[in-house]
PDB file of C-alpha atoms in Angstrom:
ATOM      1  CA  MET A 114     125.151 106.643 -96.184  1.00  0.00           C
ATOM      2  CA  PHE A 115     128.944 106.508 -96.360  1.00  0.00           C
ATOM      3  CA  LYS A 116     130.368 103.616 -94.378  1.00  0.00           C
ATOM      4  CA  PHE A 117     133.886 102.575 -93.525  1.00  0.00           C
ATOM      5  CA  ARG A 118     135.654  99.999 -91.397  1.00  0.00           C
ATOM      6  CA  MET A 119     138.446 101.113 -89.094  1.00  0.00           C
ATOM      7  CA  SER A 120     140.193  97.829 -89.787  1.00  0.00           C
ATOM      8  CA  ASP A 121     140.409  98.820 -93.452  1.00  0.00           C
ATOM      9  CA  CYS A 122     142.355 101.908 -92.368  1.00  0.00           C
ATOM     10  CA  GLY A 123     144.831  99.696 -90.516  1.00  0.00           C
ATOM     11  CA  ALA A 124     143.766 100.536 -86.968  1.00  0.00           C
ATOM     12  CA  ASP A 125     144.261  97.848 -84.324  1.00  0.00           C
ATOM     13  CA  CYS A 126     141.359  98.769 -82.061  1.00  0.00           C
ATOM     14  CA  ALA A 127     138.068 100.683 -82.115  1.00  0.00           C
ATOM     15  CA  LYS A 128     137.395 102.430 -78.798  1.00  0.00           C
ATOM     16  CA  PHE A 129     134.138 104.019 -77.696  1.00  0.00           C
ATOM     17  CA  GLN A 130     133.068 105.778 -74.479  1.00  0.00           C
ATOM     18  CA  LYS A 131     130.593 104.102 -72.130  1.00  0.00           C
ATOM     19  CA  SER A 132     128.743 105.922 -69.386  1.00  0.00           C
ATOM     20  CA  GLU A 133     126.047 104.914 -66.945  1.00  0.00           C
ATOM     21  CA  LEU A 134     124.794 108.467 -66.721  1.00  0.00           C
ATOM     22  CA  GLU A 135     123.296 108.392 -63.211  1.00  0.00           C
ATOM     23  CA  TYR A 136     126.669 107.149 -61.920  1.00  0.00           C
ATOM     24  CA  LYS A 137     128.771 109.600 -63.901  1.00  0.00           C
ATOM     25  CA  PHE A 138     126.718 112.758 -63.207  1.00  0.00           C
ATOM     26  CA  ASN A 139     124.768 113.935 -60.204  1.00  0.00           C
ATOM     27  CA  LYS A 140     121.127 114.924 -60.599  1.00  0.00           C
ATOM     28  CA  LYS A 141     121.760 118.650 -60.916  1.00  0.00           C
ATOM     29  CA  ALA A 142     124.414 118.117 -63.583  1.00  0.00           C
ATOM     30  CA  LEU A 143     121.940 116.105 -65.662  1.00  0.00           C
ATOM     31  CA  GLU A 144     119.209 118.729 -65.169  1.00  0.00           C
ATOM     32  CA  ARG A 145     121.493 121.618 -66.150  1.00  0.00           C
ATOM     33  CA  PRO A 146     120.173 123.544 -69.183  1.00  0.00           C
ATOM     34  CA  TYR A 147     122.307 122.871 -72.227  1.00  0.00           C
ATOM     35  CA  THR A 148     121.961 125.557 -74.887  1.00  0.00           C
ATOM     36  CA  SER A 149     125.163 124.911 -76.821  1.00  0.00           C
ATOM     37  CA  LYS A 150     125.030 124.703 -80.619  1.00  0.00           C
ATOM     38  CA  HIS A 151     126.192 121.115 -80.112  1.00  0.00           C
ATOM     39  CA  SER A 152     123.217 120.205 -77.913  1.00  0.00           C
ATOM     40  CA  TRP A 153     120.932 117.234 -78.632  1.00  0.00           C
ATOM     41  CA  GLY A 154     118.546 118.112 -75.796  1.00  0.00           C
ATOM     42  CA  LYS A 155     117.270 120.919 -73.577  1.00  0.00           C
ATOM     43  CA  THR A 156     119.241 119.621 -70.598  1.00  0.00           C
ATOM     44  CA  TYR A 157     122.671 118.012 -70.402  1.00  0.00           C
ATOM     45  CA  GLY A 158     120.998 114.789 -69.332  1.00  0.00           C
ATOM     46  CA  GLU A 159     118.733 114.759 -72.407  1.00  0.00           C
ATOM     47  CA  HIS A 160     121.761 115.492 -74.562  1.00  0.00           C
ATOM     48  CA  LYS A 161     123.784 112.617 -73.115  1.00  0.00           C
ATOM     49  CA  ARG A 162     120.882 110.133 -73.205  1.00  0.00           C
ATOM     50  CA  HIS A 163     120.403 110.906 -76.896  1.00  0.00           C
ATOM     51  CA  LEU A 164     124.027 110.038 -77.612  1.00  0.00           C
ATOM     52  CA  GLU A 165     124.610 107.068 -75.290  1.00  0.00           C
ATOM     53  CA  PHE A 166     124.566 103.568 -76.790  1.00  0.00           C
ATOM     54  CA  SER A 167     122.644 100.867 -74.944  1.00  0.00           C
ATOM     55  CA  HIS A 168     124.164  97.674 -73.587  1.00  0.00           C
ATOM     56  CA  ASP A 169     122.673  95.728 -76.490  1.00  0.00           C
ATOM     57  CA  GLN A 170     124.195  98.156 -78.981  1.00  0.00           C
ATOM     58  CA  TYR A 171     127.586  97.681 -77.317  1.00  0.00           C
ATOM     59  CA  ARG A 172     127.238  93.916 -77.597  1.00  0.00           C
ATOM     60  CA  GLU A 173     126.388  94.324 -81.275  1.00  0.00           C
ATOM     61  CA  LEU A 174     129.415  96.585 -81.800  1.00  0.00           C
ATOM     62  CA  LYS A 175     131.733  94.107 -80.102  1.00  0.00           C
ATOM     63  CA  LYS A 176     130.432  91.241 -82.229  1.00  0.00           C
ATOM     64  CA  TYR A 177     130.901  93.291 -85.390  1.00  0.00           C
ATOM     65  CA  ALA A 178     134.466  94.143 -84.352  1.00  0.00           C
ATOM     66  CA  GLU A 179     135.187  90.452 -83.837  1.00  0.00           C
ATOM     67  CA  ASP A 180     133.687  89.628 -87.241  1.00  0.00           C
ATOM     68  CA  ILE A 181     135.981  92.076 -89.053  1.00  0.00           C
ATOM     69  CA  GLY A 182     139.065  91.236 -86.984  1.00  0.00           C
ATOM     70  CA  ILE A 183     139.629  94.324 -84.865  1.00  0.00           C
ATOM     71  CA  PHE A 184     139.809  94.775 -81.093  1.00  0.00           C
ATOM     72  CA  PHE A 185     136.906  96.569 -79.427  1.00  0.00           C
ATOM     73  CA  THR A 186     136.872  98.402 -76.105  1.00  0.00           C
ATOM     74  CA  ALA A 187     135.646 101.594 -74.472  1.00  0.00           C
ATOM     75  CA  SER A 188     136.534 104.157 -71.875  1.00  0.00           C
ATOM     76  CA  GLY A 189     134.521 103.299 -68.806  1.00  0.00           C
ATOM     77  CA  MET A 190     133.412 106.752 -67.693  1.00  0.00           C
ATOM     78  CA  ASP A 191     132.236 105.595 -64.265  1.00  0.00           C
ATOM     79  CA  GLU A 192     132.508 102.518 -62.045  1.00  0.00           C
ATOM     80  CA  MET A 193     129.282 100.930 -63.292  1.00  0.00           C
ATOM     81  CA  ALA A 194     130.414 101.384 -66.895  1.00  0.00           C
ATOM     82  CA  VAL A 195     133.603  99.527 -65.989  1.00  0.00           C
ATOM     83  CA  GLU A 196     131.490  96.707 -64.547  1.00  0.00           C
ATOM     84  CA  PHE A 197     129.570  96.436 -67.817  1.00  0.00           C
ATOM     85  CA  LEU A 198     132.746  96.504 -69.930  1.00  0.00           C
ATOM     86  CA  HIS A 199     134.256  93.806 -67.721  1.00  0.00           C
ATOM     87  CA  GLU A 200     131.166  91.684 -68.333  1.00  0.00           C
ATOM     88  CA  LEU A 201     131.517  92.454 -72.041  1.00  0.00           C
ATOM     89  CA  ASP A 202     135.035  90.960 -71.844  1.00  0.00           C
ATOM     90  CA  VAL A 203     136.900  93.847 -73.485  1.00  0.00           C
ATOM     91  CA  PRO A 204     140.640  93.224 -74.052  1.00  0.00           C
ATOM     92  CA  PHE A 205     141.650  96.260 -71.982  1.00  0.00           C
ATOM     93  CA  PHE A 206     140.185  99.191 -70.090  1.00  0.00           C
ATOM     94  CA  LYS A 207     140.739 102.748 -71.258  1.00  0.00           C
ATOM     95  CA  VAL A 208     140.783 105.293 -68.437  1.00  0.00           C
ATOM     96  CA  GLY A 209     139.729 108.715 -69.683  1.00  0.00           C
ATOM     97  CA  SER A 210     141.562 111.774 -68.420  1.00  0.00           C
ATOM     98  CA  GLY A 211     138.594 112.779 -66.283  1.00  0.00           C
ATOM     99  CA  ASP A 212     139.021 109.663 -64.125  1.00  0.00           C
ATOM    100  CA  THR A 213     142.806 109.556 -63.918  1.00  0.00           C
ATOM    101  CA  ASN A 214     142.776 111.338 -60.545  1.00  0.00           C
ATOM    102  CA  ASN A 215     139.724 109.335 -59.374  1.00  0.00           C
ATOM    103  CA  PHE A 216     141.759 107.032 -57.163  1.00  0.00           C
ATOM    104  CA  PRO A 217     138.941 104.752 -55.889  1.00  0.00           C
ATOM    105  CA  TYR A 218     137.878 104.207 -59.514  1.00  0.00           C
ATOM    106  CA  LEU A 219     141.474 103.373 -60.469  1.00  0.00           C
ATOM    107  CA  GLU A 220     141.810 100.843 -57.669  1.00  0.00           C
ATOM    108  CA  LYS A 221     138.581  99.069 -58.562  1.00  0.00           C
ATOM    109  CA  THR A 222     139.415  99.052 -62.268  1.00  0.00           C
ATOM    110  CA  ALA A 223     142.954  97.773 -61.650  1.00  0.00           C
ATOM    111  CA  LYS A 224     141.609  94.923 -59.532  1.00  0.00           C
ATOM    112  CA  LYS A 225     139.668  93.602 -62.538  1.00  0.00           C
ATOM    113  CA  GLY A 226     143.016  92.379 -63.846  1.00  0.00           C
ATOM    114  CA  ARG A 227     142.673  93.644 -67.401  1.00  0.00           C
ATOM    115  CA  PRO A 228     145.356  95.800 -69.051  1.00  0.00           C
ATOM    116  CA  MET A 229     144.785  99.525 -68.570  1.00  0.00           C
ATOM    117  CA  VAL A 230     145.496 102.470 -70.881  1.00  0.00           C
ATOM    118  CA  ILE A 231     145.467 105.636 -68.784  1.00  0.00           C
ATOM    119  CA  SER A 232     145.237 109.124 -70.317  1.00  0.00           C
ATOM    120  CA  SER A 233     146.736 112.082 -68.472  1.00  0.00           C
ATOM    121  CA  GLY A 234     144.884 115.179 -69.681  1.00  0.00           C
ATOM    122  CA  MET A 235     144.305 117.837 -66.998  1.00  0.00           C
ATOM    123  CA  GLN A 236     146.779 116.093 -64.640  1.00  0.00           C
ATOM    124  CA  SER A 237     150.143 117.018 -63.119  1.00  0.00           C
ATOM    125  CA  MET A 238     153.309 114.941 -62.937  1.00  0.00           C
ATOM    126  CA  ASN A 239     152.762 114.616 -59.202  1.00  0.00           C
ATOM    127  CA  THR A 240     149.318 113.119 -59.832  1.00  0.00           C
ATOM    128  CA  MET A 241     150.730 110.715 -62.412  1.00  0.00           C
ATOM    129  CA  HIS A 242     153.279 109.492 -59.850  1.00  0.00           C
ATOM    130  CA  GLN A 243     150.379 108.855 -57.467  1.00  0.00           C
ATOM    131  CA  VAL A 244     148.482 107.000 -60.195  1.00  0.00           C
ATOM    132  CA  TYR A 245     151.543 104.831 -60.846  1.00  0.00           C
ATOM    133  CA  GLN A 246     151.936 104.048 -57.146  1.00  0.00           C
ATOM    134  CA  ILE A 247     148.259 103.068 -56.854  1.00  0.00           C
ATOM    135  CA  VAL A 248     147.970 100.937 -59.990  1.00  0.00           C
ATOM    136  CA  LYS A 249     151.389  99.249 -60.164  1.00  0.00           C
ATOM    137  CA  PRO A 250     151.098  96.996 -57.077  1.00  0.00           C
ATOM    138  CA  ILE A 251     147.599  95.865 -58.123  1.00  0.00           C
ATOM    139  CA  ASN A 252     147.983  95.506 -61.871  1.00  0.00           C
ATOM    140  CA  PRO A 253     151.414  95.942 -63.513  1.00  0.00           C
ATOM    141  CA  ASN A 254     149.977  95.733 -67.043  1.00  0.00           C
ATOM    142  CA  PHE A 255     149.212  99.378 -67.837  1.00  0.00           C
ATOM    143  CA  CYS A 256     150.497 102.357 -69.773  1.00  0.00           C
ATOM    144  CA  PHE A 257     150.251 106.155 -69.650  1.00  0.00           C
ATOM    145  CA  LEU A 258     149.257 108.380 -72.563  1.00  0.00           C
ATOM    146  CA  GLN A 259     150.403 111.995 -72.793  1.00  0.00           C
ATOM    147  CA  CYS A 260     147.248 113.981 -73.453  1.00  0.00           C
ATOM    148  CA  THR A 261     146.017 117.577 -73.382  1.00  0.00           C
ATOM    149  CA  SER A 262     142.254 117.909 -72.952  1.00  0.00           C
ATOM    150  CA  ALA A 263     141.344 120.604 -75.492  1.00  0.00           C
ATOM    151  CA  TYR A 264     139.249 120.211 -78.666  1.00  0.00           C
ATOM    152  CA  PRO A 265     140.798 120.959 -81.096  1.00  0.00           C
ATOM    153  CA  LEU A 266     144.231 121.068 -79.513  1.00  0.00           C
ATOM    154  CA  GLN A 267     146.682 123.754 -80.622  1.00  0.00           C
ATOM    155  CA  PRO A 268     150.276 122.647 -81.364  1.00  0.00           C
ATOM    156  CA  GLU A 269     151.787 124.856 -78.658  1.00  0.00           C
ATOM    157  CA  ASP A 270     149.719 123.022 -76.028  1.00  0.00           C
ATOM    158  CA  VAL A 271     150.632 119.463 -77.107  1.00  0.00           C
ATOM    159  CA  ASN A 272     153.880 119.221 -75.113  1.00  0.00           C
ATOM    160  CA  LEU A 273     155.288 116.091 -76.727  1.00  0.00           C
ATOM    161  CA  ARG A 274     158.316 116.378 -74.445  1.00  0.00           C
ATOM    162  CA  VAL A 275     156.119 114.998 -71.665  1.00  0.00           C
ATOM    163  CA  ILE A 276     156.465 111.648 -73.478  1.00  0.00           C
ATOM    164  CA  SER A 277     160.209 111.762 -72.744  1.00  0.00           C
ATOM    165  CA  ALA A 278     159.539 112.861 -69.167  1.00  0.00           C
ATOM    166  CA  TYR A 279     157.179 109.906 -68.682  1.00  0.00           C
ATOM    167  CA  GLN A 280     159.728 107.530 -70.225  1.00  0.00           C
ATOM    168  CA  SER A 281     162.305 108.704 -67.680  1.00  0.00           C
ATOM    169  CA  ALA A 282     159.913 108.712 -64.717  1.00  0.00           C
ATOM    170  CA  PHE A 283     158.208 105.398 -65.517  1.00  0.00           C
ATOM    171  CA  PRO A 284     160.749 103.319 -67.463  1.00  0.00           C
ATOM    172  CA  ASP A 285     159.011 100.004 -66.791  1.00  0.00           C
ATOM    173  CA  ILE A 286     155.701 100.816 -68.516  1.00  0.00           C
ATOM    174  CA  PRO A 287     154.871 101.740 -72.131  1.00  0.00           C
ATOM    175  CA  ILE A 288     154.179 105.399 -72.868  1.00  0.00           C
ATOM    176  CA  GLY A 289     151.800 106.555 -75.586  1.00  0.00           C
ATOM    177  CA  TYR A 290     149.936 109.576 -76.932  1.00  0.00           C
ATOM    178  CA  SER A 291     146.269 110.549 -77.089  1.00  0.00           C
ATOM    179  CA  GLY A 292     145.823 113.422 -79.534  1.00  0.00           C
ATOM    180  CA  HIS A 293     143.041 115.939 -80.040  1.00  0.00           C
ATOM    181  CA  GLU A 294     144.861 118.082 -82.590  1.00  0.00           C
ATOM    182  CA  THR A 295     143.948 118.481 -86.249  1.00  0.00           C
ATOM    183  CA  GLY A 296     145.929 116.572 -88.866  1.00  0.00           C
ATOM    184  CA  ILE A 297     148.362 113.702 -88.380  1.00  0.00           C
ATOM    185  CA  ALA A 298     151.839 115.283 -88.151  1.00  0.00           C
ATOM    186  CA  ILE A 299     151.932 115.623 -84.359  1.00  0.00           C
ATOM    187  CA  SER A 300     150.764 112.050 -83.790  1.00  0.00           C
ATOM    188  CA  VAL A 301     153.468 110.781 -86.151  1.00  0.00           C
ATOM    189  CA  ALA A 302     156.024 112.847 -84.243  1.00  0.00           C
ATOM    190  CA  ALA A 303     154.834 111.221 -81.006  1.00  0.00           C
ATOM    191  CA  VAL A 304     155.666 107.808 -82.449  1.00  0.00           C
ATOM    192  CA  ALA A 305     159.112 109.065 -83.455  1.00  0.00           C
ATOM    193  CA  MET A 306     159.579 110.064 -79.803  1.00  0.00           C
ATOM    194  CA  GLY A 307     158.766 106.530 -78.706  1.00  0.00           C
ATOM    195  CA  ALA A 308     154.991 106.471 -78.214  1.00  0.00           C
ATOM    196  CA  LYS A 309     153.860 102.824 -78.206  1.00  0.00           C
ATOM    197  CA  VAL A 310     150.113 103.549 -78.269  1.00  0.00           C
ATOM    198  CA  VAL A 311     148.356 106.225 -80.315  1.00  0.00           C
ATOM    199  CA  GLU A 312     144.726 107.178 -79.778  1.00  0.00           C
ATOM    200  CA  ARG A 313     142.814 109.535 -82.072  1.00  0.00           C
ATOM    201  CA  HIS A 314     139.154 110.423 -82.420  1.00  0.00           C
ATOM    202  CA  VAL A 315     137.528 109.457 -85.711  1.00  0.00           C
ATOM    203  CA  THR A 316     134.530 110.961 -87.508  1.00  0.00           C
ATOM    204  CA  LEU A 317     132.823 110.614 -90.864  1.00  0.00           C
ATOM    205  CA  ASN A 318     132.394 114.392 -91.161  1.00  0.00           C
ATOM    206  CA  LYS A 319     134.201 117.135 -89.249  1.00  0.00           C
ATOM    207  CA  THR A 320     131.318 119.572 -89.769  1.00  0.00           C
ATOM    208  CA  TRP A 321     128.791 117.483 -87.846  1.00  0.00           C
ATOM    209  CA  LYS A 322     127.329 118.788 -84.610  1.00  0.00           C
ATOM    210  CA  GLY A 323     129.502 117.949 -81.608  1.00  0.00           C
ATOM    211  CA  SER A 324     132.696 119.508 -80.293  1.00  0.00           C
ATOM    212  CA  ASP A 325     134.804 116.369 -80.906  1.00  0.00           C
ATOM    213  CA  HIS A 326     134.260 116.220 -84.669  1.00  0.00           C
ATOM    214  CA  GLN A 327     136.567 119.144 -85.442  1.00  0.00           C
ATOM    215  CA  ALA A 328     139.369 117.468 -83.500  1.00  0.00           C
ATOM    216  CA  SER A 329     138.828 114.099 -85.195  1.00  0.00           C
ATOM    217  CA  LEU A 330     140.252 112.365 -88.239  1.00  0.00           C
ATOM    218  CA  GLU A 331     138.166 111.393 -91.239  1.00  0.00           C
ATOM    219  CA  PRO A 332     138.733 107.878 -92.636  1.00  0.00           C
ATOM    220  CA  ASN A 333     141.262 108.918 -95.272  1.00  0.00           C
ATOM    221  CA  GLU A 334     143.284 110.759 -92.625  1.00  0.00           C
ATOM    222  CA  LEU A 335     143.169 107.768 -90.306  1.00  0.00           C
ATOM    223  CA  ALA A 336     144.510 105.575 -93.101  1.00  0.00           C
ATOM    224  CA  GLU A 337     147.281 108.110 -93.779  1.00  0.00           C
ATOM    225  CA  LEU A 338     148.147 108.233 -90.079  1.00  0.00           C
ATOM    226  CA  VAL A 339     148.395 104.460 -89.730  1.00  0.00           C
ATOM    227  CA  LYS A 340     150.533 104.237 -92.877  1.00  0.00           C
ATOM    228  CA  ALA A 341     152.839 106.985 -91.609  1.00  0.00           C
ATOM    229  CA  ILE A 342     153.144 105.352 -88.187  1.00  0.00           C
ATOM    230  CA  ARG A 343     154.064 101.983 -89.717  1.00  0.00           C
ATOM    231  CA  THR A 344     156.728 103.753 -91.798  1.00  0.00           C
ATOM    232  CA  VAL A 345     158.156 105.528 -88.745  1.00  0.00           C
ATOM    233  CA  GLU A 346     158.168 102.258 -86.777  1.00  0.00           C
ATOM    234  CA  LYS A 347     160.325 100.706 -89.486  1.00  0.00           C
ATOM    235  CA  ALA A 348     162.524 103.785 -89.652  1.00  0.00           C
ATOM    236  CA  MET A 349     163.251 103.728 -85.902  1.00  0.00           C
ATOM    237  CA  GLY A 350     165.469 100.740 -86.602  1.00  0.00           C
ATOM    238  CA  SER A 351     168.487  99.918 -84.434  1.00  0.00           C
ATOM    239  CA  PRO A 352     170.588 102.120 -82.124  1.00  0.00           C
ATOM    240  CA  VAL A 353     173.724 100.358 -83.416  1.00  0.00           C
ATOM    241  CA  LYS A 354     175.576 102.583 -85.880  1.00  0.00           C
ATOM    242  CA  GLN A 355     177.415 100.587 -88.541  1.00  0.00           C
ATOM    243  CA  LEU A 356     177.965 100.316 -92.273  1.00  0.00           C
ATOM    244  CA  LEU A 357     174.802  98.691 -93.596  1.00  0.00           C
ATOM    245  CA  PRO A 358     174.405  96.345 -96.570  1.00  0.00           C
ATOM    246  CA  CYS A 359     172.203  98.929 -98.282  1.00  0.00           C
ATOM    247  CA  GLU A 360     175.116 101.410 -98.129  1.00  0.00           C
ATOM    248  CA  MET A 361     177.637  99.145 -99.826  1.00  0.00           C
ATOM    249  CA  ALA A 362     176.899 100.355-103.345  1.00  0.00           C
ATOM    250  CA  CYS A 363     177.357 103.998-102.337  1.00  0.00           C
ATOM    251  CA  ASN A 364     180.464 103.147-100.363  1.00  0.00           C
ATOM    252  CA  GLU A 365     181.982 101.306-103.321  1.00  0.00           C
ATOM    253  CA  LYS A 366     181.240 104.256-105.609  1.00  0.00           C
ATOM    254  CA  LEU A 367     182.003 107.240-103.383  1.00  0.00           C
ATOM    255  CA  GLY A 368     183.764 105.904-100.292  1.00  0.00           C
ATOM    256  CA  LYS A 369     187.233 107.406 -99.961  1.00  0.00           C
ATOM    257  CA  SER A 370     190.597 105.756 -99.298  1.00  0.00           C
ATOM    258  CA  VAL A 371     194.045 106.816 -98.161  1.00  0.00           C
ATOM    259  CA  VAL A 372     196.129 107.790-101.205  1.00  0.00           C
ATOM    260  CA  ALA A 373     199.814 108.687-101.667  1.00  0.00           C
ATOM    261  CA  LYS A 374     200.212 112.462-101.770  1.00  0.00           C
ATOM    262  CA  VAL A 375     203.747 112.062-103.150  1.00  0.00           C
ATOM    263  CA  SER A 376     205.857 109.247-104.542  1.00  0.00           C
ATOM    264  CA  ILE A 377     206.908 106.960-101.678  1.00  0.00           C
ATOM    265  CA  PRO A 378     209.966 104.703-102.132  1.00  0.00           C
ATOM    266  CA  GLU A 379     210.159 101.145-100.869  1.00  0.00           C
ATOM    267  CA  GLY A 380     211.332 101.004 -97.259  1.00  0.00           C
ATOM    268  CA  ALA A 381     210.127 104.507 -96.407  1.00  0.00           C
ATOM    269  CA  VAL A 382     208.365 105.122 -93.116  1.00  0.00           C
ATOM    270  CA  LEU A 383     205.046 106.820 -93.682  1.00  0.00           C
ATOM    271  CA  THR A 384     204.443 110.333 -92.409  1.00  0.00           C
ATOM    272  CA  LEU A 385     201.220 112.288 -92.474  1.00  0.00           C
ATOM    273  CA  ASP A 386     202.479 114.722 -95.116  1.00  0.00           C
ATOM    274  CA  MET A 387     202.936 111.751 -97.510  1.00  0.00           C
ATOM    275  CA  LEU A 388     199.246 110.879 -97.344  1.00  0.00           C
ATOM    276  CA  THR A 389     195.906 112.314 -98.440  1.00  0.00           C
ATOM    277  CA  VAL A 390     192.318 111.090 -98.826  1.00  0.00           C
ATOM    278  CA  LYS A 391     190.484 110.640-102.135  1.00  0.00           C
ATOM    279  CA  VAL A 392     187.965 108.421-103.864  1.00  0.00           C
ATOM    280  CA  GLY A 393     190.420 105.799-105.004  1.00  0.00           C
ATOM    281  CA  GLU A 394     190.609 102.864-107.371  1.00  0.00           C
ATOM    282  CA  PRO A 395     191.178 100.274-106.140  1.00  0.00           C
ATOM    283  CA  LYS A 396     189.878 100.701-102.607  1.00  0.00           C
ATOM    284  CA  GLY A 397     192.492 100.860 -99.886  1.00  0.00           C
ATOM    285  CA  PHE A 398     192.619 101.886 -96.270  1.00  0.00           C
ATOM    286  CA  PRO A 399     189.583 103.937 -95.174  1.00  0.00           C
ATOM    287  CA  PRO A 400     190.198 107.557 -94.135  1.00  0.00           C
ATOM    288  CA  GLU A 401     189.889 106.765 -90.424  1.00  0.00           C
ATOM    289  CA  ALA A 402     193.007 104.576 -90.703  1.00  0.00           C
ATOM    290  CA  ILE A 403     195.268 107.426 -91.840  1.00  0.00           C
ATOM    291  CA  PHE A 404     196.728 108.208 -88.405  1.00  0.00           C
ATOM    292  CA  ASP A 405     197.377 104.511 -87.778  1.00  0.00           C
ATOM    293  CA  LEU A 406     199.388 104.325 -91.026  1.00  0.00           C
ATOM    294  CA  VAL A 407     201.796 106.977 -89.815  1.00  0.00           C
ATOM    295  CA  GLY A 408     205.002 105.209 -88.739  1.00  0.00           C
ATOM    296  CA  GLN A 409     204.349 102.118 -90.850  1.00  0.00           C
ATOM    297  CA  LYS A 410     207.019 100.924 -93.325  1.00  0.00           C
ATOM    298  CA  VAL A 411     206.146 100.415 -96.991  1.00  0.00           C
ATOM    299  CA  LYS A 412     207.178  97.208 -98.796  1.00  0.00           C
ATOM    300  CA  LYS A 413     207.209  98.545-102.350  1.00  0.00           C
ATOM    301  CA  ASN A 414     207.431 101.732-104.348  1.00  0.00           C
ATOM    302  CA  ILE A 415     204.145 103.670-104.285  1.00  0.00           C
ATOM    303  CA  GLU A 416     203.478 106.175-107.014  1.00  0.00           C
ATOM    304  CA  GLU A 417     202.032 109.606-106.344  1.00  0.00           C
ATOM    305  CA  ASP A 418     198.186 109.437-106.299  1.00  0.00           C
ATOM    306  CA  GLU A 419     198.229 105.648-105.864  1.00  0.00           C
ATOM    307  CA  THR A 420     195.920 104.026-103.326  1.00  0.00           C
ATOM    308  CA  ILE A 421     197.636 102.726-100.193  1.00  0.00           C
ATOM    309  CA  THR A 422     196.711  99.049 -99.970  1.00  0.00           C
ATOM    310  CA  GLU A 423     197.383  96.358 -97.374  1.00  0.00           C
ATOM    311  CA  GLN A 424     199.884  94.728 -99.688  1.00  0.00           C
ATOM    312  CA  ALA A 425     201.996  97.913 -99.744  1.00  0.00           C
ATOM    313  CA  VAL A 426     202.449  98.240 -95.983  1.00  0.00           C
ATOM    314  CA  GLU A 427     204.733  95.992 -93.960  1.00  0.00           C
ATOM    315  CA  THR A 428     202.845  96.085 -90.677  1.00  0.00           C
ATOM    316  CA  HIS A 429     199.437  97.211 -91.825  1.00  0.00           C
ATOM    317  CA  VAL A 430     196.433  98.259 -89.778  1.00  0.00           C
ATOM    318  CA  LYS A 431     193.015  96.725 -90.156  1.00  0.00           C
ATOM    319  CA  LYS A 432     191.129  97.809 -93.225  1.00  0.00           C
ATOM    320  CA  VAL A 433     187.681  96.602 -92.117  1.00  0.00           C
ATOM    321  CA  LYS A 434     185.035  99.295 -91.544  1.00  0.00           C
ATOM    322  CA  CYS A 435     182.878  98.721 -88.480  1.00  0.00           C
TER     323      CYS A 435
END
């Protein structure tokens, strides 16, 4: 069987979903016939019991994650699942979109004191404001993820601009993205928009039974996504616009200077019609200094097409580019 380690793909954390089924579903929901092509049982309860890992399996998964150096957690899909995950000592709680408007659940989870990552699929901005107001006074260490709960998610339903709306509405918490689309481009774009957390589903084979597989990434795609995100993180850089050291070679080769458009005699006062801008040798005043040179007196004869240098101007302006 093909095996892979998420840590080898560069992921920081492996997240599962933990349910205590009798606390997540009522009896009739578990007894509901389930005839989908994705079904692993005659009823929805049989289907979910087939898929759910035991507590011992979760402990084994957490130990394995520790052994390979990756964080391990899960979405607690009900209050009892959160209790188990708290006992398991996960580094943070993930709140799935289905519980984001479950305010008693949020309060109890927040009171555990662990960081919280809260998805926002199926919710409104008004609800997210309520979530913020509930969680913030109890536990300030949380973030929101923009999310649309569809599998697979179509690009027109992603609404990445919600990331910006969340950043404006909740400037004191990190904002991230939980994606159910195919491919990696949209998730990379989310990072370029400032997403600080990215969550994606992962599978070994998209053709396997189960509605999530089609909306998941295979290991090679996960590795590509992480690599692309790390590149974008570097590329975000600084908001300060300035001439950079890496640009010096290009500036020396192609950067332009103020040049004499005509012959200028010593003692002349510079006017704009005496000056032009060209790639000059040697370098002289940068083009943005041309208006400041107007009205300055020259100290020596300047030939036509000669660079205007500091030494040629009596009261010269600063040459330094900022």
